[in-house]
């Protein structure tokens, strides 16, 4: 996750920008930079490594002016180097900072190079600087330039741009990546979250997806993607901000659901090697030596393990056993068929998972910790660490950490398959390309909130609900049921749809909500027949599926569709509506969404 900040209209603003960047350090960093606009010129300092390296550079070569931008980078496109660090400049006139991924950057770069633009970094972001330069060179106003650039780019972004000849003005835009605008006395600010601005102002505007804005010291004009001026509410943020804020959402959970494009993109970056291939922190020989894996986890993380079992077995042909950590730790497991144990834990602190990992280590297995919190106990004790980069997850119910775990695990499965000689280069590249498309597909799926709201409203009256999925969607059914019950306190169970006829079908009575997960995969036909059996007994089918599979079933009461996706990745995309349904049902019921009763974020007791 990158962090961006900006200031217009404040004397000696470079100190302020540095302070704000420090508040965004939790978003991770491998390099950082600041640009200051002064007397019609742009001056920039960029440094690789921690923020203190940039602070040091700013002490040695101070930059002075009343407007500027800052950035902390977590590399996605292009390695960690000074020239890939933000800000990026075009023609010494335009400068930008960006968080997210510009998916059509290759086509844009080719087009811009054809027009004579020369690039100085390997990043996707640099095209933004050249697009803005082109727009201004064509005589467009700031407002027109913002609209023009928005129309050209695809992907996820929070961005800010400045022009040397337009003092005290910046253009910002966002889609799926967070951006807050702060209103001060004679100065305006931007930041990836309000915490970055909390020492500067309490009056904050959160831009909506596809909004852009022209920011000046005296105020802010916000436009929608069509260039129509829009009013966005000014929110008064609390004076005592914690480390992270709700970003204008009602709950941390709602915010974290929306942060998934970012969380997936940054986790993918952590699982991409310098040569641009999916990789793991393990050496190729270590991967090749893996001949059996035990996965240890609890709750939602356990469901991530169950999805990964399908991926690893089908792609890498390595046997996987998924174990509930609290059970495994007291067993006397036979470990001969396995060479390593993967402990999956968002917090890295779940005592059951930690103890299970220790147990596996004592039994002679190499341990790998898949954790979201660097420096957590599991991260410290595991022989090796695979990180997810979801950023802090505050809502007790795990959302973005789960989809980040899935992203890391599918990348691990592909890297393992490659090391085992089980995957063709063509299939490897096809999967990699499909994973790279996930952030924007998840971004589009987030648009389903309004479609799901009436459905959630109707669920509030239910006493019980079933979730059905088959094959790789079975664990997503389990996750959906867990989310609904823990948040809304409605009894819910997940089943493998093929298992229904062996008992659970007796539960179906007239009007029982049955949330059905379906993808256009090899088992679609069979899964559809299982749903038919549930519908025939009065089950109220709520179908969550890909666009192309929706017509397979004509007996569903409600249908929620997500974009078509490689069947391998369907569990990631179909998880998003399942989360939204649970969130909105709990919201409609008025339960404590972020801190459901009896639960704790990380369970460090037995
Ligand atoms: C459910 C949820 C829990 C956690 C479980 C493990 O929404 O969040 O089921 O997944 O307590 O937590 P971690 O991943 O921190 O070990």
PDB file of N, CA and C in Angstrom, residues 130-161:
ATOM      1  N   UNK A 130       2.558  12.167 -17.744  1.00  0.00           N
ATOM      2  CA  UNK A 130       2.600  12.515 -19.178  1.00  0.00           C
ATOM      3  C   UNK A 130       1.199  12.825 -19.710  1.00  0.00           C
ATOM      4  N   UNK A 131       0.198  12.118 -19.183  1.00  0.00           N
ATOM      5  CA  UNK A 131      -1.177  12.419 -19.628  1.00  0.00           C
ATOM      6  C   UNK A 131      -1.579  13.833 -19.197  1.00  0.00           C
ATOM      7  N   UNK A 132      -1.217  14.203 -17.949  1.00  0.00           N
ATOM      8  CA  UNK A 132      -1.541  15.561 -17.496  1.00  0.00           C
ATOM      9  C   UNK A 132      -0.761  16.600 -18.308  1.00  0.00           C
ATOM     10  N   UNK A 133       0.519  16.305 -18.605  1.00  0.00           N
ATOM     11  CA  UNK A 133       1.321  17.250 -19.394  1.00  0.00           C
ATOM     12  C   UNK A 133       0.665  17.477 -20.755  1.00  0.00           C
ATOM     13  N   UNK A 134       0.289  16.378 -21.388  1.00  0.00           N
ATOM     14  CA  UNK A 134      -0.361  16.423 -22.699  1.00  0.00           C
ATOM     15  C   UNK A 134      -1.641  17.287 -22.617  1.00  0.00           C
ATOM     16  N   UNK A 135      -2.423  17.051 -21.549  1.00  0.00           N
ATOM     17  CA  UNK A 135      -3.692  17.777 -21.408  1.00  0.00           C
ATOM     18  C   UNK A 135      -3.435  19.282 -21.251  1.00  0.00           C
ATOM     19  N   UNK A 136      -2.457  19.631 -20.407  1.00  0.00           N
ATOM     20  CA  UNK A 136      -2.167  21.064 -20.212  1.00  0.00           C
ATOM     21  C   UNK A 136      -1.557  21.666 -21.474  1.00  0.00           C
ATOM     22  N   UNK A 137      -0.673  20.901 -22.159  1.00  0.00           N
ATOM     23  CA  UNK A 137      -0.072  21.429 -23.397  1.00  0.00           C
ATOM     24  C   UNK A 137      -1.136  21.674 -24.461  1.00  0.00           C
ATOM     25  N   UNK A 138      -2.248  20.905 -24.379  1.00  0.00           N
ATOM     26  CA  UNK A 138      -3.341  21.112 -25.336  1.00  0.00           C
ATOM     27  C   UNK A 138      -4.267  22.246 -24.910  1.00  0.00           C
ATOM     28  N   UNK A 139      -3.851  22.974 -23.874  1.00  0.00           N
ATOM     29  CA  UNK A 139      -4.585  24.171 -23.464  1.00  0.00           C
ATOM     30  C   UNK A 139      -5.788  23.911 -22.571  1.00  0.00           C
ATOM     31  N   UNK A 140      -5.903  22.705 -22.019  1.00  0.00           N
ATOM     32  CA  UNK A 140      -7.053  22.422 -21.159  1.00  0.00           C
ATOM     33  C   UNK A 140      -6.896  23.103 -19.792  1.00  0.00           C
ATOM     34  N   UNK A 141      -8.027  23.468 -19.194  1.00  0.00           N
ATOM     35  CA  UNK A 141      -8.012  24.002 -17.824  1.00  0.00           C
ATOM     36  C   UNK A 141      -7.779  22.840 -16.860  1.00  0.00           C
ATOM     37  N   UNK A 142      -7.559  23.175 -15.580  1.00  0.00           N
ATOM     38  CA  UNK A 142      -7.342  22.113 -14.584  1.00  0.00           C
ATOM     39  C   UNK A 142      -8.539  21.175 -14.542  1.00  0.00           C
ATOM     40  N   UNK A 143      -9.743  21.764 -14.576  1.00  0.00           N
ATOM     41  CA  UNK A 143     -10.940  20.932 -14.491  1.00  0.00           C
ATOM     42  C   UNK A 143     -11.064  20.009 -15.702  1.00  0.00           C
ATOM     43  N   UNK A 144     -10.764  20.582 -16.895  1.00  0.00           N
ATOM     44  CA  UNK A 144     -10.847  19.754 -18.118  1.00  0.00           C
ATOM     45  C   UNK A 144      -9.755  18.685 -18.126  1.00  0.00           C
ATOM     46  N   UNK A 145      -8.558  19.079 -17.626  1.00  0.00           N
ATOM     47  CA  UNK A 145      -7.442  18.114 -17.616  1.00  0.00           C
ATOM     48  C   UNK A 145      -7.776  16.925 -16.720  1.00  0.00           C
ATOM     49  N   UNK A 146      -8.386  17.209 -15.564  1.00  0.00           N
ATOM     50  CA  UNK A 146      -8.777  16.125 -14.650  1.00  0.00           C
ATOM     51  C   UNK A 146      -9.732  15.168 -15.336  1.00  0.00           C
ATOM     52  N   UNK A 147     -10.733  15.718 -16.014  1.00  0.00           N
ATOM     53  CA  UNK A 147     -11.732  14.887 -16.693  1.00  0.00           C
ATOM     54  C   UNK A 147     -11.076  14.061 -17.800  1.00  0.00           C
ATOM     55  N   UNK A 148     -10.191  14.721 -18.564  1.00  0.00           N
ATOM     56  CA  UNK A 148      -9.527  14.055 -19.692  1.00  0.00           C
ATOM     57  C   UNK A 148      -8.687  12.858 -19.196  1.00  0.00           C
ATOM     58  N   UNK A 149      -7.913  13.080 -18.140  1.00  0.00           N
ATOM     59  CA  UNK A 149      -7.049  11.992 -17.651  1.00  0.00           C
ATOM     60  C   UNK A 149      -7.892  10.857 -17.079  1.00  0.00           C
ATOM     61  N   UNK A 150      -8.933  11.215 -16.338  1.00  0.00           N
ATOM     62  CA  UNK A 150      -9.824  10.179 -15.783  1.00  0.00           C
ATOM     63  C   UNK A 150     -10.413   9.305 -16.892  1.00  0.00           C
ATOM     64  N   UNK A 151     -10.713   9.943 -18.022  1.00  0.00           N
ATOM     65  CA  UNK A 151     -11.341   9.192 -19.119  1.00  0.00           C
ATOM     66  C   UNK A 151     -10.349   8.227 -19.774  1.00  0.00           C
ATOM     67  N   UNK A 152      -9.047   8.489 -19.611  1.00  0.00           N
ATOM     68  CA  UNK A 152      -8.049   7.667 -20.300  1.00  0.00           C
ATOM     69  C   UNK A 152      -7.563   6.477 -19.476  1.00  0.00           C
ATOM     70  N   UNK A 153      -7.706   6.557 -18.151  1.00  0.00           N
ATOM     71  CA  UNK A 153      -7.048   5.536 -17.330  1.00  0.00           C
ATOM     72  C   UNK A 153      -8.021   4.470 -16.828  1.00  0.00           C
ATOM     73  N   UNK A 154      -7.490   3.243 -16.707  1.00  0.00           N
ATOM     74  CA  UNK A 154      -8.267   2.140 -16.136  1.00  0.00           C
ATOM     75  C   UNK A 154      -7.488   1.586 -14.951  1.00  0.00           C
ATOM     76  N   UNK A 155      -8.202   1.162 -13.927  1.00  0.00           N
ATOM     77  CA  UNK A 155      -7.512   0.535 -12.797  1.00  0.00           C
ATOM     78  C   UNK A 155      -7.949   1.148 -11.496  1.00  0.00           C
ATOM     79  N   UNK A 156      -7.079   1.036 -10.509  1.00  0.00           N
ATOM     80  CA  UNK A 156      -7.388   1.580  -9.193  1.00  0.00           C
ATOM     81  C   UNK A 156      -6.411   2.717  -8.921  1.00  0.00           C
ATOM     82  N   UNK A 157      -6.923   3.796  -8.352  1.00  0.00           N
ATOM     83  CA  UNK A 157      -6.005   4.907  -8.140  1.00  0.00           C
ATOM     84  C   UNK A 157      -6.516   5.893  -7.091  1.00  0.00           C
ATOM     85  N   UNK A 158      -5.558   6.451  -6.350  1.00  0.00           N
ATOM     86  CA  UNK A 158      -5.735   7.739  -5.685  1.00  0.00           C
ATOM     87  C   UNK A 158      -4.540   8.518  -6.195  1.00  0.00           C
ATOM     88  N   UNK A 159      -4.767   9.644  -6.826  1.00  0.00           N
ATOM     89  CA  UNK A 159      -3.645  10.354  -7.451  1.00  0.00           C
ATOM     90  C   UNK A 159      -3.754  11.846  -7.194  1.00  0.00           C
ATOM     91  N   UNK A 160      -2.601  12.510  -7.300  1.00  0.00           N
ATOM     92  CA  UNK A 160      -2.567  13.969  -7.211  1.00  0.00           C
ATOM     93  C   UNK A 160      -1.552  14.473  -8.219  1.00  0.00           C
ATOM     94  N   UNK A 161      -1.873  15.597  -8.882  1.00  0.00           N
ATOM     95  CA  UNK A 161      -0.979  16.163  -9.890  1.00  0.00           C
ATOM     96  C   UNK A 161      -0.843  17.662  -9.661  1.00  0.00           C
TER      97      UNK A 161
END
